[in-house]
Coordinates of C-alpha atoms and ligand atoms in Angstrom, one line a residue:
Chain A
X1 CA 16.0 19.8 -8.1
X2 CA 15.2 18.0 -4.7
X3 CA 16.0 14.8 -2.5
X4 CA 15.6 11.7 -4.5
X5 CA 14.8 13.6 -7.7
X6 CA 17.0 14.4 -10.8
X7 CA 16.8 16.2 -13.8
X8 CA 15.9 15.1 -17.5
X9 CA 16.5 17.3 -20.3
X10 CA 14.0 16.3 -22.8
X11 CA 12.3 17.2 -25.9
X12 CA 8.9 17.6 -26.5
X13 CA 8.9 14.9 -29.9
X14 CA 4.4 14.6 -30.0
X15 CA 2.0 16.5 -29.4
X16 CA -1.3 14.6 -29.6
X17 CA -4.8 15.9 -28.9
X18 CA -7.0 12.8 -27.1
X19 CA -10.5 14.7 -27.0
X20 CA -11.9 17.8 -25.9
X21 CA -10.2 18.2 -22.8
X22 CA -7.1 15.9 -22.6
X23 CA -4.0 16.0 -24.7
X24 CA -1.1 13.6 -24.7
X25 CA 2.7 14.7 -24.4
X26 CA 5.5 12.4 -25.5
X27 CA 9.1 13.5 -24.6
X28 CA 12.0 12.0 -25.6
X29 CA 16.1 13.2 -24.2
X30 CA 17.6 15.4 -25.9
X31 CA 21.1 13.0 -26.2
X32 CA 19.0 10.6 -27.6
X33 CA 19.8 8.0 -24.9
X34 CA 16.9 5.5 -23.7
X35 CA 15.0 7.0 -20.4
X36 CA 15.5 5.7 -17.4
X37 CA 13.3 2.6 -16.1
X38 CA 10.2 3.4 -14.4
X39 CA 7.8 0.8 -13.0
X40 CA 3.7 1.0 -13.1
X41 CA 2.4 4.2 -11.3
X42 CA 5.0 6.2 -11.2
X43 CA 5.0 9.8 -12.2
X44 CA 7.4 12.8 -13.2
X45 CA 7.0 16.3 -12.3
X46 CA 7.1 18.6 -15.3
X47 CA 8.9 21.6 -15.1
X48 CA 7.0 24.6 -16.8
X49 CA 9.2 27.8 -17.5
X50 CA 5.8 30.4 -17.9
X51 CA 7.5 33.4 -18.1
X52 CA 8.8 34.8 -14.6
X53 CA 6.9 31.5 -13.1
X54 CA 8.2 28.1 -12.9
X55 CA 5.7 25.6 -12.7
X56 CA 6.4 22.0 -11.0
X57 CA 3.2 19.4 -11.9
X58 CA 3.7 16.1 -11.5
X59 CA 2.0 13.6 -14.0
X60 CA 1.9 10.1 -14.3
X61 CA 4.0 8.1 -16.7
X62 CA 1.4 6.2 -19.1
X63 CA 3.7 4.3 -21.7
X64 CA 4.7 1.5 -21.6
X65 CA 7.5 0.6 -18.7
X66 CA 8.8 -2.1 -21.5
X67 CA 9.3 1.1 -24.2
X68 CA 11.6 3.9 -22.7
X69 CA 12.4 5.4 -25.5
X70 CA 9.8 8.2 -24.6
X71 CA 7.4 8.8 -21.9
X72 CA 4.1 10.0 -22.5
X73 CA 1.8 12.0 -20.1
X74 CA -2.2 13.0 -20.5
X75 CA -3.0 16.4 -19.2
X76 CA -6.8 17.1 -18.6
X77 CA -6.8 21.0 -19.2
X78 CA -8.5 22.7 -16.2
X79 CA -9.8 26.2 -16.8
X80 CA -10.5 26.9 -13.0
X81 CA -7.3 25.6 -12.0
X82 CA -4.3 27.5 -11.1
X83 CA -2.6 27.3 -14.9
X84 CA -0.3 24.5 -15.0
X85 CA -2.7 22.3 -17.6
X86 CA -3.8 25.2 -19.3
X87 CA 0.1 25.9 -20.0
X88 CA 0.9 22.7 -21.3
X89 CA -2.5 22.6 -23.4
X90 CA -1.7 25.9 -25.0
X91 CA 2.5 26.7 -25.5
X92 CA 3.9 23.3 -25.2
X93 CA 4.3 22.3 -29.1
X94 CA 7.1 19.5 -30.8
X95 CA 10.2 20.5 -30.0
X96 CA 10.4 22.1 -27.4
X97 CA 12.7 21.5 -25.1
X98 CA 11.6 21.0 -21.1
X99 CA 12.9 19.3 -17.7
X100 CA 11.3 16.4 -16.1
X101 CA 12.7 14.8 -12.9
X102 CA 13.3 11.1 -12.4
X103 CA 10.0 9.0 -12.1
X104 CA 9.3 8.4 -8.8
X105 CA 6.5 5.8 -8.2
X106 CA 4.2 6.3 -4.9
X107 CA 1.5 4.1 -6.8
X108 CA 3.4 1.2 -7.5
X109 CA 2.1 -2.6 -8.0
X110 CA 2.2 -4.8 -5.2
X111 CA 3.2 -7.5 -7.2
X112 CA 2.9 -10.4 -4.5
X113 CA -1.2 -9.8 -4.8
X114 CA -2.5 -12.6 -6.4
X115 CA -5.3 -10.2 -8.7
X116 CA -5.1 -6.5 -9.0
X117 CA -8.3 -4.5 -9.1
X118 CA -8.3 -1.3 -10.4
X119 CA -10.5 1.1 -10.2
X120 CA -10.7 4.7 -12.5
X121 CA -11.8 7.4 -12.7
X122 CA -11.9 10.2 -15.6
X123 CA -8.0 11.3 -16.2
X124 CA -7.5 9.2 -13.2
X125 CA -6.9 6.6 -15.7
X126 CA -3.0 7.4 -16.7
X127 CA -1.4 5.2 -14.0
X128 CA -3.1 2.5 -15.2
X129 CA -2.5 2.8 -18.5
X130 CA 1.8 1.9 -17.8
X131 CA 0.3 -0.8 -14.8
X132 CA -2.0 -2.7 -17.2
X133 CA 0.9 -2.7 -20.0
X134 CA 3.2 -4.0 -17.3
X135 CA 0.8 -6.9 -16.0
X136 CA 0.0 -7.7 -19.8
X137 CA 3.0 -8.4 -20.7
X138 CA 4.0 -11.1 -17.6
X139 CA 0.5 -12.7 -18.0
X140 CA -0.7 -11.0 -14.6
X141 CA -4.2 -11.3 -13.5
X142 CA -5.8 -7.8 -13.5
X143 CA -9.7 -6.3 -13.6
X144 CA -10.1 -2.7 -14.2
X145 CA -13.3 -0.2 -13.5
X146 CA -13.4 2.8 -15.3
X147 CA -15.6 5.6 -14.7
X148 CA -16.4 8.6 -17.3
X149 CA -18.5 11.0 -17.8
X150 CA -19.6 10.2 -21.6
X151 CA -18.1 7.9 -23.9
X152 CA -16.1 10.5 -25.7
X153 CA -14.5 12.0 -22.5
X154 CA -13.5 8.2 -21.6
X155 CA -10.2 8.6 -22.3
X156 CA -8.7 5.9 -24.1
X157 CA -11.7 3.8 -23.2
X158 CA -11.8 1.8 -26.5
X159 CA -8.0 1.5 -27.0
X160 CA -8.1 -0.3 -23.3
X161 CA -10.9 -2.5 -24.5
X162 CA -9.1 -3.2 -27.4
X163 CA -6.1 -4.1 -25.8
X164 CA -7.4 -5.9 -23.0
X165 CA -11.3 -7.1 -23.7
X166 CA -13.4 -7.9 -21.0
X167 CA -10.6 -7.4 -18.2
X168 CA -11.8 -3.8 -18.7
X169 CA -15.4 -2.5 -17.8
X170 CA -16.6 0.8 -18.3
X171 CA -19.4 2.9 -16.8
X172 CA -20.8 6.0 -17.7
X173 CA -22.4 8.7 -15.9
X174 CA -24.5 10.3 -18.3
X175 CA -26.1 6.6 -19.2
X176 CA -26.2 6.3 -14.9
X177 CA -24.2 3.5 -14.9
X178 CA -22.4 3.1 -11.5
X179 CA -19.9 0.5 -10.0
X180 CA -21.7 -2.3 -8.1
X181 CA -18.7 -1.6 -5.4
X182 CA -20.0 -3.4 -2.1
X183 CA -20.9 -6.6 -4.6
X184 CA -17.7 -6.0 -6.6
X185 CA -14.9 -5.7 -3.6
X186 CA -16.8 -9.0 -1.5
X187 CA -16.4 -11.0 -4.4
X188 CA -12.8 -11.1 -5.3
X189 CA -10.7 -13.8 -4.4
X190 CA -8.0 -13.6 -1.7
X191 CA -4.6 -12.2 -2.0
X192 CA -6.4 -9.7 -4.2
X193 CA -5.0 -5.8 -3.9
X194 CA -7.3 -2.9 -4.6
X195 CA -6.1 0.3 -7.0
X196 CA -8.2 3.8 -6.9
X197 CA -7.2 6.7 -8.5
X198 CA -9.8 9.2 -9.5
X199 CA -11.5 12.5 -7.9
X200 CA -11.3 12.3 -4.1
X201 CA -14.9 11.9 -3.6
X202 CA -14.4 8.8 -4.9
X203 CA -11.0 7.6 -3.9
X204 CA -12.6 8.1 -0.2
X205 CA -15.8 6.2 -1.1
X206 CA -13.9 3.0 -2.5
X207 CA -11.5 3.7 1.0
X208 CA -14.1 3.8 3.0
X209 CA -16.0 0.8 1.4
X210 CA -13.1 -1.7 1.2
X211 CA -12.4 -0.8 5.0
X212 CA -16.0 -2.1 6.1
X213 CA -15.9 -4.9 4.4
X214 CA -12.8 -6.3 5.5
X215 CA -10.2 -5.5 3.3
X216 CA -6.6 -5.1 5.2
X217 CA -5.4 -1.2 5.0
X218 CA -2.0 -2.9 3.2
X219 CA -4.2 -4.2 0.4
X220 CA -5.5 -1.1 -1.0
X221 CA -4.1 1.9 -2.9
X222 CA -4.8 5.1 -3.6
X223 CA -3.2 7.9 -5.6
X224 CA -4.4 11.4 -5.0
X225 CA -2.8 14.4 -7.3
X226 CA -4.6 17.1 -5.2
X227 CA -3.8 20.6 -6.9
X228 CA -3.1 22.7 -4.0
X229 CA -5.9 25.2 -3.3
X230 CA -5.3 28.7 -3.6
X231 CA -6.3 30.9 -0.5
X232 CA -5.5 34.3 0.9
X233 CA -2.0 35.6 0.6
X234 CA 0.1 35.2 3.7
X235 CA 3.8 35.8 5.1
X236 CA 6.0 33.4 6.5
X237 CA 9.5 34.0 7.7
X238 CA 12.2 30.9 7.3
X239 CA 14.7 30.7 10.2
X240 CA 17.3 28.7 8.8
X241 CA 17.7 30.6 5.3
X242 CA 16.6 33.8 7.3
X243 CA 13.8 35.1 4.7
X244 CA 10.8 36.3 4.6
X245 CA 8.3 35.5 1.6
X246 CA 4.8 36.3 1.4
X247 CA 2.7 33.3 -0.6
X248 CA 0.4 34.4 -3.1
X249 CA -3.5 33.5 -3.6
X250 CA -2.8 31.4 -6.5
X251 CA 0.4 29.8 -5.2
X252 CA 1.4 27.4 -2.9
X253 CA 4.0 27.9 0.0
X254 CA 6.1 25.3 -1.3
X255 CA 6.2 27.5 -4.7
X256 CA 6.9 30.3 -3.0
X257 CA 9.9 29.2 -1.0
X258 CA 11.1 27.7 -4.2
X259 CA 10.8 31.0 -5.6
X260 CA 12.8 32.7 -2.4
X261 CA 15.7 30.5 -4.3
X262 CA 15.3 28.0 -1.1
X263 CA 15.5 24.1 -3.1
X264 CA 13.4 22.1 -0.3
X265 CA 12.6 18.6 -1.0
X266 CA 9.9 17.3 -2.7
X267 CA 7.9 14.1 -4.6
X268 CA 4.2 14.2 -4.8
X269 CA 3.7 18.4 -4.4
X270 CA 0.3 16.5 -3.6
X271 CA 0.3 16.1 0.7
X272 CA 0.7 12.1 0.1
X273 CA 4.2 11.6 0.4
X274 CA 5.9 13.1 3.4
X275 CA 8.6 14.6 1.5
X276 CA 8.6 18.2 2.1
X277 CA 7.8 18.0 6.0
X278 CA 8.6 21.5 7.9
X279 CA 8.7 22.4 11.4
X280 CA 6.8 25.1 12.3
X281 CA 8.9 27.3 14.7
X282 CA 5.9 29.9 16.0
X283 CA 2.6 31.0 14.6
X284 CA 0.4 33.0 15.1
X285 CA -3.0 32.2 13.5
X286 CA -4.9 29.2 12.1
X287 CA -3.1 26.3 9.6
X288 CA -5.3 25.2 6.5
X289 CA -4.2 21.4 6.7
X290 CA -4.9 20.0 2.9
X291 CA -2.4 17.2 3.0
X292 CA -2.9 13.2 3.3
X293 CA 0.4 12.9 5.6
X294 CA 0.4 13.8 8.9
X295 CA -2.0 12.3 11.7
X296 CA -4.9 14.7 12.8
X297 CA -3.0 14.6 16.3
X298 CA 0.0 16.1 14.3
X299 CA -2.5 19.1 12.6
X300 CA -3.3 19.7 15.4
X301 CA -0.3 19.9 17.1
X302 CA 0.4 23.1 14.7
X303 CA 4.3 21.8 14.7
X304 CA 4.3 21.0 11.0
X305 CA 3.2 22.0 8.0
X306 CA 3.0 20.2 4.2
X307 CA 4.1 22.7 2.3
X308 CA 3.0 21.5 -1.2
X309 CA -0.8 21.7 -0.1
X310 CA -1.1 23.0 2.9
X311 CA -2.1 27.2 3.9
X312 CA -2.2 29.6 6.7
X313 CA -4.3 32.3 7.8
X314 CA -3.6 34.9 10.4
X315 CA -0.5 37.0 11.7
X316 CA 2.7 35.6 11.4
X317 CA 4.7 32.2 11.0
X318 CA 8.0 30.8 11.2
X319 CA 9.2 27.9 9.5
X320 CA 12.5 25.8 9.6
X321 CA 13.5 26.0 6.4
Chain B
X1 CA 4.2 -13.5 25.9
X2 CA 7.4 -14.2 23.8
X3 CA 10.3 -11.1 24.3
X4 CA 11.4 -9.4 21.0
X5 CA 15.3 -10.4 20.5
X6 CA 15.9 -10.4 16.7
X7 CA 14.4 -8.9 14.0
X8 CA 13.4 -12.6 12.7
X9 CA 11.7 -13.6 15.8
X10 CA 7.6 -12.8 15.2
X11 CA 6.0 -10.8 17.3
X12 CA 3.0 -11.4 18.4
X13 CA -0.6 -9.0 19.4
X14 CA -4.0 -9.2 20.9
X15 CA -6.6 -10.8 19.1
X16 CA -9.1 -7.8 18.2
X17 CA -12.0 -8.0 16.2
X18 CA -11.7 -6.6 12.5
X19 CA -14.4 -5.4 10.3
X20 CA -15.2 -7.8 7.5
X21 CA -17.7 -10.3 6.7
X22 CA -16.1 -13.3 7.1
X23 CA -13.9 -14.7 10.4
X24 CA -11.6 -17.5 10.2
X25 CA -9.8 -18.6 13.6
X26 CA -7.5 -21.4 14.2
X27 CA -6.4 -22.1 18.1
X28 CA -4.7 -24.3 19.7
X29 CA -5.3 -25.2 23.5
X30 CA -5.4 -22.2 25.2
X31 CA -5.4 -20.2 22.5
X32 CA -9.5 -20.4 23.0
X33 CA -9.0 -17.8 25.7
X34 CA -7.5 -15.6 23.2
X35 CA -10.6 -16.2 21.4
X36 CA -13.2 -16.0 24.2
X37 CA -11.0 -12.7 25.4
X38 CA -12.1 -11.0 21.6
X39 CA -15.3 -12.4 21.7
X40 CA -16.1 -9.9 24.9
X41 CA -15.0 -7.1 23.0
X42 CA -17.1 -8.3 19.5
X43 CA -19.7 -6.4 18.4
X44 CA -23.2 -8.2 18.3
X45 CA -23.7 -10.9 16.0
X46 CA -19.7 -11.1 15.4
X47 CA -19.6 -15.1 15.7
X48 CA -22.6 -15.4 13.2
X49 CA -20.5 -15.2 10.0
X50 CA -17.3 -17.0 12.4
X51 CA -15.6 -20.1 11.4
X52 CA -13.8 -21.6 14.2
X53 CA -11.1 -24.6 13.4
X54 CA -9.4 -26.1 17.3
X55 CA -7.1 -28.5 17.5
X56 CA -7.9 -28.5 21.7
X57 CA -5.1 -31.2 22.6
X58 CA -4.8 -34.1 24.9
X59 CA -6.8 -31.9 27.9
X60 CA -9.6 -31.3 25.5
X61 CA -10.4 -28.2 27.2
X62 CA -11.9 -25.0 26.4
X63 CA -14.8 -26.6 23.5
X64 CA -17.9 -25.6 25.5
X65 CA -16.8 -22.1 26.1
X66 CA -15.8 -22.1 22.2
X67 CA -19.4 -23.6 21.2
X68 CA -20.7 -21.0 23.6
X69 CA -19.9 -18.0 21.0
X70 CA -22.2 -20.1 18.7
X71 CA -19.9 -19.7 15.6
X72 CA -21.1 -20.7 12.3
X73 CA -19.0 -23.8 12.8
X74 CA -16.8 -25.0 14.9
X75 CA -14.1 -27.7 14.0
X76 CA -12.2 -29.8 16.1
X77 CA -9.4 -31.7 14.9
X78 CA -7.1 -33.8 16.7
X79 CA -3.5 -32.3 15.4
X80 CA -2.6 -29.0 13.2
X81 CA -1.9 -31.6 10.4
X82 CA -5.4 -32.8 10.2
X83 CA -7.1 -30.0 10.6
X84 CA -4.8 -28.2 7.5
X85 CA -6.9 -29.6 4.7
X86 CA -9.9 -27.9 6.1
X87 CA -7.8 -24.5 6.5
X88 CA -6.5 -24.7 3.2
X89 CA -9.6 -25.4 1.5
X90 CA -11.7 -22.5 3.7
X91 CA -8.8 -20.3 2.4
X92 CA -8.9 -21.3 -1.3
X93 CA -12.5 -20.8 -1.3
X94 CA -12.6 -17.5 0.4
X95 CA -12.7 -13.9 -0.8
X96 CA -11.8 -10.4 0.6
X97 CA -12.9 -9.4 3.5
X98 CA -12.7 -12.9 5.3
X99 CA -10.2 -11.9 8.5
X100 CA -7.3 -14.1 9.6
X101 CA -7.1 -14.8 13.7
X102 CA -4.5 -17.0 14.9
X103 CA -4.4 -17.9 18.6
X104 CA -2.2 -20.3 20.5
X105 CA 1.3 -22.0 20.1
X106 CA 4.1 -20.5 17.9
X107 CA 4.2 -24.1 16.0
X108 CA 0.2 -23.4 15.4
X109 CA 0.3 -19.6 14.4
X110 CA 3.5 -20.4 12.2
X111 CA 2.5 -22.9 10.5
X112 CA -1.3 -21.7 9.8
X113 CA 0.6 -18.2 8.4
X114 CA 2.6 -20.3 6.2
X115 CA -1.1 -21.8 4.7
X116 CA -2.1 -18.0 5.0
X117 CA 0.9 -16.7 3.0
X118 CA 0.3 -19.0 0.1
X119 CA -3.4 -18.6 0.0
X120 CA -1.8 -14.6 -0.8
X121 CA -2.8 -13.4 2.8
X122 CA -0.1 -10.7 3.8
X123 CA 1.2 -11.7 7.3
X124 CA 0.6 -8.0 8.2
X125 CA -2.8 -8.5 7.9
X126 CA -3.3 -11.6 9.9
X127 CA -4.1 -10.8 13.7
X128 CA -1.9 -13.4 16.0
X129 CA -2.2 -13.8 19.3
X130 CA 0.5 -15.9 21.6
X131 CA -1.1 -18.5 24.9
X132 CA 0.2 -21.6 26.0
X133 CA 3.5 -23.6 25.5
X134 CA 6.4 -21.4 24.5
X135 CA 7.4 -24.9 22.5
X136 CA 9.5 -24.5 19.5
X137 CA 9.3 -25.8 15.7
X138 CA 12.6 -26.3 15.2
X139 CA 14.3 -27.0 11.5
X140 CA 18.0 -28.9 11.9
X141 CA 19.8 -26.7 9.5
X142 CA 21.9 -29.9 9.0
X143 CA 19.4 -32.8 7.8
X144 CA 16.6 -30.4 7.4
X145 CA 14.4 -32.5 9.3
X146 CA 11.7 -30.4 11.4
X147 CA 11.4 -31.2 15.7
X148 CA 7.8 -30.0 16.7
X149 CA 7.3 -29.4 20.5
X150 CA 11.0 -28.6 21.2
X151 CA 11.0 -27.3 24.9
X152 CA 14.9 -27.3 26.3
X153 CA 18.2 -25.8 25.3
X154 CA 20.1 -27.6 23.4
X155 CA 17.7 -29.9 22.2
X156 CA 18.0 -33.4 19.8
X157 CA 17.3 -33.6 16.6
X158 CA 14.2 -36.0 15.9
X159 CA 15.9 -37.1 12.4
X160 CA 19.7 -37.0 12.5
X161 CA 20.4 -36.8 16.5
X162 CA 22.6 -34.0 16.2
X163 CA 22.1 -31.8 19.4
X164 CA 21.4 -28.6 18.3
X165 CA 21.7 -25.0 19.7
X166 CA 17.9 -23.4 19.5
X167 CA 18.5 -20.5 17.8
X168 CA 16.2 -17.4 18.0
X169 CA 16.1 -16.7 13.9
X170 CA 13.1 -17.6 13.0
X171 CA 12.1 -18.5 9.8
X172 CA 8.7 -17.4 8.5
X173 CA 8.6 -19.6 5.2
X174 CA 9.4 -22.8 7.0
X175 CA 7.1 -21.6 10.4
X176 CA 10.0 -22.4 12.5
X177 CA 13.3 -22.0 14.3
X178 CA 16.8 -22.6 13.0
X179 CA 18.8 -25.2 15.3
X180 CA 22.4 -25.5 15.0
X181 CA 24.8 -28.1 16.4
X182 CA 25.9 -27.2 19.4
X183 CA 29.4 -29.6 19.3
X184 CA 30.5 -29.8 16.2
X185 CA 33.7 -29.4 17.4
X186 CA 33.9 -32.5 19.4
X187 CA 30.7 -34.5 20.0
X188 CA 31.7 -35.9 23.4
X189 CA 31.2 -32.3 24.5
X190 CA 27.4 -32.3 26.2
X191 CA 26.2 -29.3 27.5
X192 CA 23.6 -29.5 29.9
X193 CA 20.0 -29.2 29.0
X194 CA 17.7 -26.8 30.6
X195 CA 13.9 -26.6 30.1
X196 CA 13.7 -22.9 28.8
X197 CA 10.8 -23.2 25.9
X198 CA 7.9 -24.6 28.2
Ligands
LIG401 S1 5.8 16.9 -1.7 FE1 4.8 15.1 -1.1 S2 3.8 15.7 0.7 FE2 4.6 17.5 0.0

């Protein structure tokens, strides 16, 4: 695979429908050796053989990091998305056998706060599910917010209340319940750090709001698993391996150098992490910017691109690559 | 403005104003400048929800250009030491979005980041701002025993009398500088001493 990832052979050993849109996946390794260690937040990306297609979606680890016998995901099936979810929902089964990389953890705990505040929303709740386990079990001080649509699409709403009691508070749109979030961040204690991971609407809201009211940048964390948007096709020429691919509507240019048999390096395939960086040799035409890494100066610049999210219209480019 | 030389040696900004809804500043002497220089770049209404705690020193100067911000209070207290209590308590009573500005001495902004770190304030999000004395807080690495005020190379030890070497590693948990004896070798050695820390 890539730069700081490795590969787990695994076993699909559950299967277990959560409610009418989510669906939780255990894998276990095929030797039968324990998994390796992973710490709150991280995720893996699963490796989906669809027949000519590979697909590469990352999903966070929601297990316990004390357990690693098996790690468990929750995929939210997406029917307008680009097929990964919808893959996993309908032809993963027990026993099949798949490739995971190493967790990697771009969520992870700061674990000098003093409280942790986390806030959810919908499947946005799986990193939270292996943090809260974690900060159970050393008798850390947590709060979590969750946000759902209804009560049944709260995804393991009442086993977190269950587990954890009034530490966890949910709210849910169709009863127009709504985080009190100006009166919520300005009353918690100092040394606290702030969690969001949810749609982006609202990952920028609680950004924005915890920047007005004070809270340092280094106190707050977000994690974003933006899908990269499909767009019109376009061609792009890499220097160094001295190809030239055209991307497709549906896929992103990182899957399509990947494809072109070029193994570039990845972590998030989500624009947050600065892994797959590429210069941009010439172009000719107008870069569709989706990722969370470079500055706007840098965009602007047109010298590099984020492959995992980012597009281009017009005539030609060149990459590194 | 102290020169960068080690990676352990703090380096210090500009006081700017930060958004939040509370603000916490602790000076010493002319540290009030660094104070009075934000205050002319502060939106309106900045030094309403302010909390200023001064320790101005034997020249007593800068107070009336302080209580001219009219900040919600204003403290004075003779040394760091006394004024501590108050700092610890305004920090173990506060809650996000109170902002951290430290302005004066490296004794003063070390030793109120110490109170800072343990209150669970990250030092990265502290704004620090050096004026004044470049006086050291020195720590004997021998006896232990902390110098304040430590202006000349090599300086004495306040506790054992060793003369120490001021060293430039700085140590963030203890707010102060390493000193290390300077003859250990053979004590009869004396180096001259020059003023360099003023
Ligand atoms: S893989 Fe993380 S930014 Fe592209």
């Amino acid at each position: 695979m890539s730069t700081g990832t490795t590969k787990l052979d695994v076993v699909v050993s559950d299967v277990v429908p959560v409610n009418e849109l989510v669906t939780r996946f255990h894998f276990r390794r095929r030797d039968g050796q324990l998994l390796p260690t992973f710490s709150g937040g991280a995720h893996v990306v699963v490796e989906m053989r669809d027949g000519e297609r590979t697909r590469l979606n990352p999903y966070s680890l929601m297990g316990s990091p004390l357990d690693t016998r098996e790690y468990t995901i929750s995929v939210r099936r997406d029917d307008a998305g680009r097929g990964g979810s919808l893959f996993m929902h309908r032809h993963v089964r027990r026993g099949h056998e798949m490739v995971i990389s190493y967790p990697v953890n771009l969520f992870s705990l700061d674990l000098r706060a003093r409280k942790h505040l986390m806030l959810a929303g919908g499947i946005g709740i799986t990193p939270f599910m292996a943090q809260t386990a974690q900060l159970a079990a050393d008798g850390g001080n947590f709060e979590l917010h969750y946000t759902c649509r209804t009560a049944s699409l709260g995804t393991y709403a009442d086993l977190l209340r269950q587990r954890y009691e009034r530490r966890v508070r949910l709210y849910h749109d169709d009863r127009d319940e709504r985080i009190e979030l100006d009166r919520l961040l300005s009353s918690q204690p100092l040394g606290t750090h702030l969690y969001v991971c949810g749609p982006s609407g609202m990952i920028g809201w609680v950004c924005d709001r915890a920047a007005a009211l004070g809270w340092p940048a280094e106190t707050v964390h977000f994690e974003h698993f933006a899908a990269p948007q499909p767009g019109a096709p376009f061609d792009v020429t890499l220097a160094v391996s001295g190809k030239t691919i055209r991307v497709g509507e549906q896929q992103s240019l990182l899957e399509a150098i990947e494809a072109a048999g070029v193994d570039p390096p990845y972590l998030c395939r989500g624009g947050v992490c600065g892994q797959c960086e590429t210069n941009v040799i010439a172009h000719d035409g107008n870069f569709i910017h989706n990722d969370h890494w470079l500055s706007e100066e840098e965009h602007r610049s047109c010298k590099k691109i984020m492959p995992c999210v980012s597009r281009f219209e017009g005539r030609s480019l060149v990459l590194e690559r | 403005m102290a020169a960068k030389s080690i990676i352990s040696r703090p380096v210090y900004g500009t006081l700017s104003p930060q958004p939040g809804k509370h603000h916490l500043f602790v000076a010493d002497a002319e540290g009030a400048l660094a104070i009075t220089d934000l205050a002319a770049k502060a939106p309106d209404g900045f030094f309403a929800d302010a909390h200023i705690i001064f320790i101005p020193g034997n020249e007593g100067q800068h107070v009336a250009a302080l209580e001219a911000l009219k900040p919600a209070q204003l403290y004075q207290g003779p040394t760091f030491a006394s004024a501590l209590p108050r700092l610890k308590q305004t920090l173990a009573n506060a809650h996000m979005g109170l902002r951290l500005y430290l302005a004066g001495t490296e004794g003063l902004i070390g030793q109120a980041m110490q109170a800072a770190l343990e209150a669970g304030i990250d030092h990265t999000s502290i704004q620090t701002e050096h004026r004044g004395s470049l006086a050291r807080r020195v720590q004997c690495v021998h006896c232990k025993g902390i110098t304040e005020n430590v202006t000349t190379q090599p300086a004495t030890c306040s506790h054992c009398g060793l003369l120490l070497l001021v060293r430039d590693h700085y140590s963030r948990r203890l707010a102060a500088f390493q000193g290390v004896c300077i003859n250990a070798e053979d004590r009869s050695e004396i180096p001259p001493t020059e003023e360099i820390f003023r």
